[in-house]
Each structure stands twice: as structure tokens, then as C-alpha cells.
Amino acid sequence: MRLVLLGPPGSGKGTQATRLKDKLDIAHISTGDMLRAEIAAGSELGKQARSVMDAGNLVSDEILLGMLESRLAQADVSKGFILDGYPRNVAQANALGELLARIGQPLDAVVQLDVPTELLVERIAGRAKEQGRADDNPESVRQRLQVYNEQTAPVVDFYAGRGTLARVDGVGELDEVEARIHQAIKP
Ligand code: AMP
């Protein structure tokens, strides 16, 4: 199963992706986690990405594509994968399509987690307390939501136009939302 999980910041993408990875025994590829690991390691890439991420903006398409390409070349990906946090704009969606075609691993499904904005803000505030993510401060959150609306929402239309999109209600208990996703991606 090769899956893209889309949704605004705070929609529960990361949590659901972790659950799906365990259930389906596929690789969980979170570009946000990969970037945070680069920052933690103090790499050159991490240094470049840090201020951009803290401000709630998107790291360059070029950096992301390079990172993704090397991740997709790793052995564990052959059993399938769930992409969490990529693509974030239409250029990335096109690049992903080309990359997957080239390696002969087309997507099976794209799922959009729908959550109303008021709830997103509330959830991110809760996460900020629990995890202390540097980009979970109010200003950055506002910017990430704006970036989502301007750049990532068109990705939802991109996949809808290709008939590969399933929309899932992301409001409810974690088990409930997960069950909806399984239902949506059933072959
Ligand atoms: P996330 O953990 O998915 O919310 O990502 C955290 C931050 O990492 C985002 O706000 C961006 O700054 C950066 N990021 C993650 N994925 C991407 C991507 N596909 N393209 C550009 N920036 C990204």
C-alpha cells in the first residue's frame, strides 16, 4: 500500500500515520520529522531549514525532493509507505508523481483528513504544551495555516481532479478516525 495522507497542521496526520504504519506494516515517511532530525543533528540542511520552519514557512522544494528521493531509495520502502507532510504544494505533487513513475511505485490512495479550523488551533495549542515544538507558537501556527490554505489546499484539488482522493472526517476519537481511513483506502 502506497499512501499519501493530507491535512492541515493539527489535523492528526502524524498520529494517524503512525497508527497506519503499525497496522499495515509499511514505512512512515514524515518530511517534518526528517527535517527535525536534520536540525537535531546540526547538519547543514538542518541549519538552512530551521529558521524557515520556525517561521511556519515551507522549506525549498529542491531540498525536500532530494530528501524524499533518498528516503524512497531505502529498502524498507519496498513493502509500501505512507507519506505524511509531502506534497505541500502543487509543484511537489507533480515532482512526486514523476519520481514515483520513475521508480515504478505509483500511489494507491490519497487521503485528506478534514478538520475545521477552530479545532486545529485548539489541538495545536494542546500539542505545544505536550511536545514543545518550536513552530507551535501562535504566530507560526497562524502562518502555517495560511501556507496550508494558499499552497497545500490546491494539492487536495490536484488529486481530486485525478480521481485518487478520499476525504475523511478527522473529527472524533482516534480509533474512529483510523477506522474511517481504513474504510476509505480499502481496495
Ligand atoms: P510537519 O511536521 O509536517 O507539520 O512539518 C513541519 C515543518 O516542516 C513545516 O511547517 C515546514 O516548514 C517543513 N516541511 C515539512 N514538510 C515539508 C514539505 N513537504 N515542503 C516544505 N516544507 C516542509
Short mmCIF file of C-alpha atoms and ligand atoms in Angstrom, two decimals:
data_model
loop_
_atom_site.label_atom_id
_atom_site.label_comp_id
_atom_site.label_asym_id
_atom_site.label_seq_id
_atom_site.Cartn_x
_atom_site.Cartn_y
_atom_site.Cartn_z
CA MET A 1 0.00 0.00 0.00
CA ARG A 2 1.42 3.38 -1.08
CA LEU A 3 -0.45 6.22 0.50
CA VAL A 4 -0.36 10.00 0.86
CA LEU A 5 -2.02 11.46 3.94
CA LEU A 6 -3.01 15.12 3.52
CA GLY A 7 -4.45 17.50 6.06
CA PRO A 8 -3.88 20.87 7.71
CA PRO A 9 -1.46 21.28 10.64
CA GLY A 10 -3.14 19.82 13.73
CA SER A 11 -5.43 17.52 11.72
CA GLY A 12 -3.90 14.42 13.34
CA LYS A 13 -1.94 13.35 10.24
CA GLY A 14 1.15 12.35 12.19
CA THR A 15 -0.80 10.40 14.80
CA GLN A 16 -2.87 8.55 12.21
CA ALA A 17 0.15 7.91 10.00
CA THR A 18 1.90 6.24 12.96
CA ARG A 19 -1.14 4.02 13.56
CA LEU A 20 -1.45 3.09 9.87
CA LYS A 21 2.24 2.28 9.66
CA ASP A 22 1.89 -0.22 12.52
CA LYS A 23 -1.33 -1.78 11.22
CA LEU A 24 -0.29 -2.03 7.58
CA ASP A 25 3.40 -2.67 8.26
CA ILE A 26 4.59 -0.03 5.84
CA ALA A 27 7.18 2.75 6.14
CA HIS A 28 6.09 6.05 7.69
CA ILE A 29 7.76 8.91 5.85
CA SER A 30 7.22 12.20 7.67
CA THR A 31 9.11 15.03 5.98
CA GLY A 32 8.60 17.22 9.09
CA ASP A 33 10.22 14.53 11.29
CA MET A 34 13.07 14.16 8.78
CA LEU A 35 13.70 17.91 8.85
CA ARG A 36 13.54 18.00 12.67
CA ALA A 37 16.09 15.15 12.75
CA GLU A 38 18.40 17.20 10.50
CA ILE A 39 18.08 20.15 12.88
CA ALA A 40 18.76 17.95 15.91
CA ALA A 41 21.84 16.52 14.17
CA GLY A 42 23.10 20.05 13.44
CA SER A 43 23.55 19.27 9.72
CA GLU A 44 23.97 21.95 7.05
CA LEU A 45 20.50 21.12 5.74
CA GLY A 46 19.09 21.45 9.26
CA LYS A 47 20.71 24.85 9.66
CA GLN A 48 19.13 26.03 6.43
CA ALA A 49 15.71 24.64 7.31
CA ARG A 50 15.46 25.78 10.92
CA SER A 51 14.52 29.45 10.58
CA VAL A 52 12.14 28.71 7.71
CA MET A 53 10.33 26.07 9.79
CA ASP A 54 10.24 28.19 12.94
CA ALA A 55 8.53 30.94 10.94
CA GLY A 56 5.94 28.46 9.66
CA ASN A 57 7.01 28.64 6.03
CA LEU A 58 7.85 25.88 3.56
CA VAL A 59 11.41 24.65 3.13
CA SER A 60 12.52 24.71 -0.54
CA ASP A 61 11.06 22.17 -2.97
CA GLU A 62 14.58 21.25 -4.05
CA ILE A 63 15.70 20.27 -0.53
CA LEU A 64 12.51 18.29 0.05
CA LEU A 65 12.70 16.40 -3.23
CA GLY A 66 16.34 15.43 -2.60
CA MET A 67 15.45 14.22 0.89
CA LEU A 68 12.46 12.28 -0.34
CA GLU A 69 14.31 10.71 -3.23
CA SER A 70 16.99 9.28 -0.94
CA ARG A 71 14.37 8.11 1.57
CA LEU A 72 12.40 6.31 -1.14
CA ALA A 73 15.58 4.51 -2.19
CA GLN A 74 15.81 2.77 1.21
CA ALA A 75 14.96 -0.92 1.48
CA ASP A 76 12.01 -0.68 3.90
CA VAL A 77 10.01 1.33 1.34
CA SER A 78 9.55 -1.73 -0.86
CA LYS A 79 6.79 -3.01 1.44
CA GLY A 80 4.82 0.21 0.93
CA PHE A 81 4.78 3.65 2.55
CA ILE A 82 2.68 6.38 3.98
CA LEU A 83 3.74 9.92 3.13
CA ASP A 84 2.97 12.42 5.87
CA GLY A 85 3.73 16.08 5.13
CA TYR A 86 4.55 15.72 1.44
CA PRO A 87 3.42 17.04 -1.04
CA ARG A 88 2.82 20.52 0.41
CA ASN A 89 2.26 22.36 -2.90
CA VAL A 90 1.31 21.53 -6.48
CA ALA A 91 4.94 21.61 -7.69
CA GLN A 92 5.76 18.92 -5.10
CA ALA A 93 2.72 16.89 -6.14
CA ASN A 94 3.95 16.93 -9.74
CA ALA A 95 7.51 16.08 -8.67
CA LEU A 96 6.22 13.19 -6.56
CA GLY A 97 4.21 11.83 -9.48
CA GLU A 98 7.28 11.89 -11.72
CA LEU A 99 9.52 10.36 -9.08
CA LEU A 100 7.11 7.51 -8.30
CA ALA A 101 6.57 6.82 -12.00
CA ARG A 102 10.33 6.66 -12.49
CA ILE A 103 10.80 4.13 -9.68
CA GLY A 104 7.69 2.20 -10.70
CA GLN A 105 5.83 2.71 -7.42
CA PRO A 106 2.64 4.66 -8.16
CA LEU A 107 0.28 5.75 -5.37
CA ASP A 108 -2.64 3.55 -4.36
CA ALA A 109 -4.53 6.21 -2.43
CA VAL A 110 -4.55 9.81 -1.25
CA VAL A 111 -6.49 10.62 1.90
CA GLN A 112 -7.44 14.11 3.05
CA LEU A 113 -8.21 14.50 6.78
CA ASP A 114 -10.85 17.20 7.16
CA VAL A 115 -10.86 19.16 10.43
CA PRO A 116 -12.47 22.59 11.00
CA THR A 117 -10.04 25.48 11.63
CA GLU A 118 -11.23 26.27 15.20
CA LEU A 119 -10.42 22.73 16.24
CA LEU A 120 -6.98 22.85 14.57
CA VAL A 121 -5.95 25.87 16.61
CA GLU A 122 -7.15 24.18 19.80
CA ARG A 123 -5.32 20.93 19.04
CA ILE A 124 -2.05 22.66 18.16
CA ALA A 125 -2.21 24.63 21.44
CA GLY A 126 -2.56 21.30 23.29
CA ARG A 127 0.35 19.79 21.37
CA ALA A 128 2.52 22.86 22.08
CA LYS A 129 2.13 22.17 25.80
CA GLU A 130 2.87 18.45 25.45
CA GLN A 131 5.72 18.45 22.93
CA GLY A 132 7.11 21.99 22.94
CA ARG A 133 7.59 22.09 19.16
CA ALA A 134 9.42 25.30 18.18
CA ASP A 135 6.88 26.06 15.44
CA ASP A 136 3.80 25.61 17.66
CA ASN A 137 3.83 29.24 18.84
CA PRO A 138 0.76 31.37 17.88
CA GLU A 139 2.47 33.42 15.17
CA SER A 140 3.97 30.40 13.44
CA VAL A 141 0.70 28.48 13.72
CA ARG A 142 -1.16 31.32 12.01
CA GLN A 143 1.43 31.34 9.23
CA ARG A 144 1.32 27.54 8.81
CA LEU A 145 -2.45 27.64 8.47
CA GLN A 146 -2.16 30.39 5.87
CA VAL A 147 0.52 28.47 3.96
CA TYR A 148 -1.75 25.44 4.09
CA ASN A 149 -4.72 27.34 2.68
CA GLU A 150 -2.70 29.03 -0.06
CA GLN A 151 -0.32 26.27 -1.11
CA THR A 152 -1.44 22.89 0.20
CA ALA A 153 -5.21 23.12 -0.25
CA PRO A 154 -4.68 23.19 -4.07
CA VAL A 155 -2.95 19.79 -3.72
CA VAL A 156 -6.26 18.39 -2.49
CA ASP A 157 -7.91 19.68 -5.69
CA PHE A 158 -4.99 18.30 -7.72
CA TYR A 159 -5.69 14.74 -6.51
CA ALA A 160 -9.47 15.20 -6.56
CA GLY A 161 -9.15 16.10 -10.24
CA ARG A 162 -7.32 12.83 -10.85
CA GLY A 163 -9.95 10.79 -9.05
CA THR A 164 -7.50 9.44 -6.47
CA LEU A 165 -8.72 11.43 -3.46
CA ALA A 166 -10.69 10.12 -0.49
CA ARG A 167 -11.91 12.69 2.06
CA VAL A 168 -12.16 11.53 5.64
CA ASP A 169 -13.76 13.31 8.59
CA GLY A 170 -10.87 13.90 11.01
CA VAL A 171 -13.08 14.84 13.97
CA GLY A 172 -13.65 12.18 16.61
CA GLU A 173 -11.83 9.59 18.68
CA LEU A 174 -8.51 8.37 17.26
CA ASP A 175 -9.89 4.84 16.76
CA GLU A 176 -12.92 6.19 14.94
CA VAL A 177 -10.87 8.34 12.56
CA GLU A 178 -8.47 5.46 11.92
CA ALA A 179 -11.38 3.15 11.07
CA ARG A 180 -12.66 5.74 8.59
CA ILE A 181 -9.26 5.86 6.91
CA HIS A 182 -9.09 2.05 6.61
CA GLN A 183 -12.56 2.11 5.08
CA ALA A 184 -11.53 4.82 2.61
CA ILE A 185 -8.41 3.02 1.39
CA LYS A 186 -9.95 -0.45 1.12
CA PRO A 187 -9.25 -1.76 -2.36
P1 AMP B 1 5.09 18.99 9.75
O1 AMP B 1 5.76 18.22 10.84
O2 AMP B 1 4.67 18.14 8.60
O3 AMP B 1 3.98 19.89 10.26
O4 AMP B 1 6.20 19.98 9.15
C1 AMP B 1 6.84 20.96 9.94
C2 AMP B 1 7.51 21.98 9.06
O5 AMP B 1 8.50 21.35 8.25
C3 AMP B 1 6.60 22.70 8.07
O6 AMP B 1 5.92 23.79 8.64
C4 AMP B 1 7.61 23.13 7.00
O7 AMP B 1 8.36 24.25 7.44
C5 AMP B 1 8.56 21.95 6.96
N1 AMP B 1 8.10 20.93 5.96
C6 AMP B 1 7.65 19.66 6.21
N2 AMP B 1 7.31 19.04 5.07
C7 AMP B 1 7.55 19.93 4.07
C8 AMP B 1 7.38 19.90 2.67
N3 AMP B 1 6.88 18.83 2.03
N4 AMP B 1 7.75 21.02 1.97
C9 AMP B 1 8.25 22.11 2.57
N5 AMP B 1 8.41 22.22 3.89
C10 AMP B 1 8.08 21.13 4.64
#
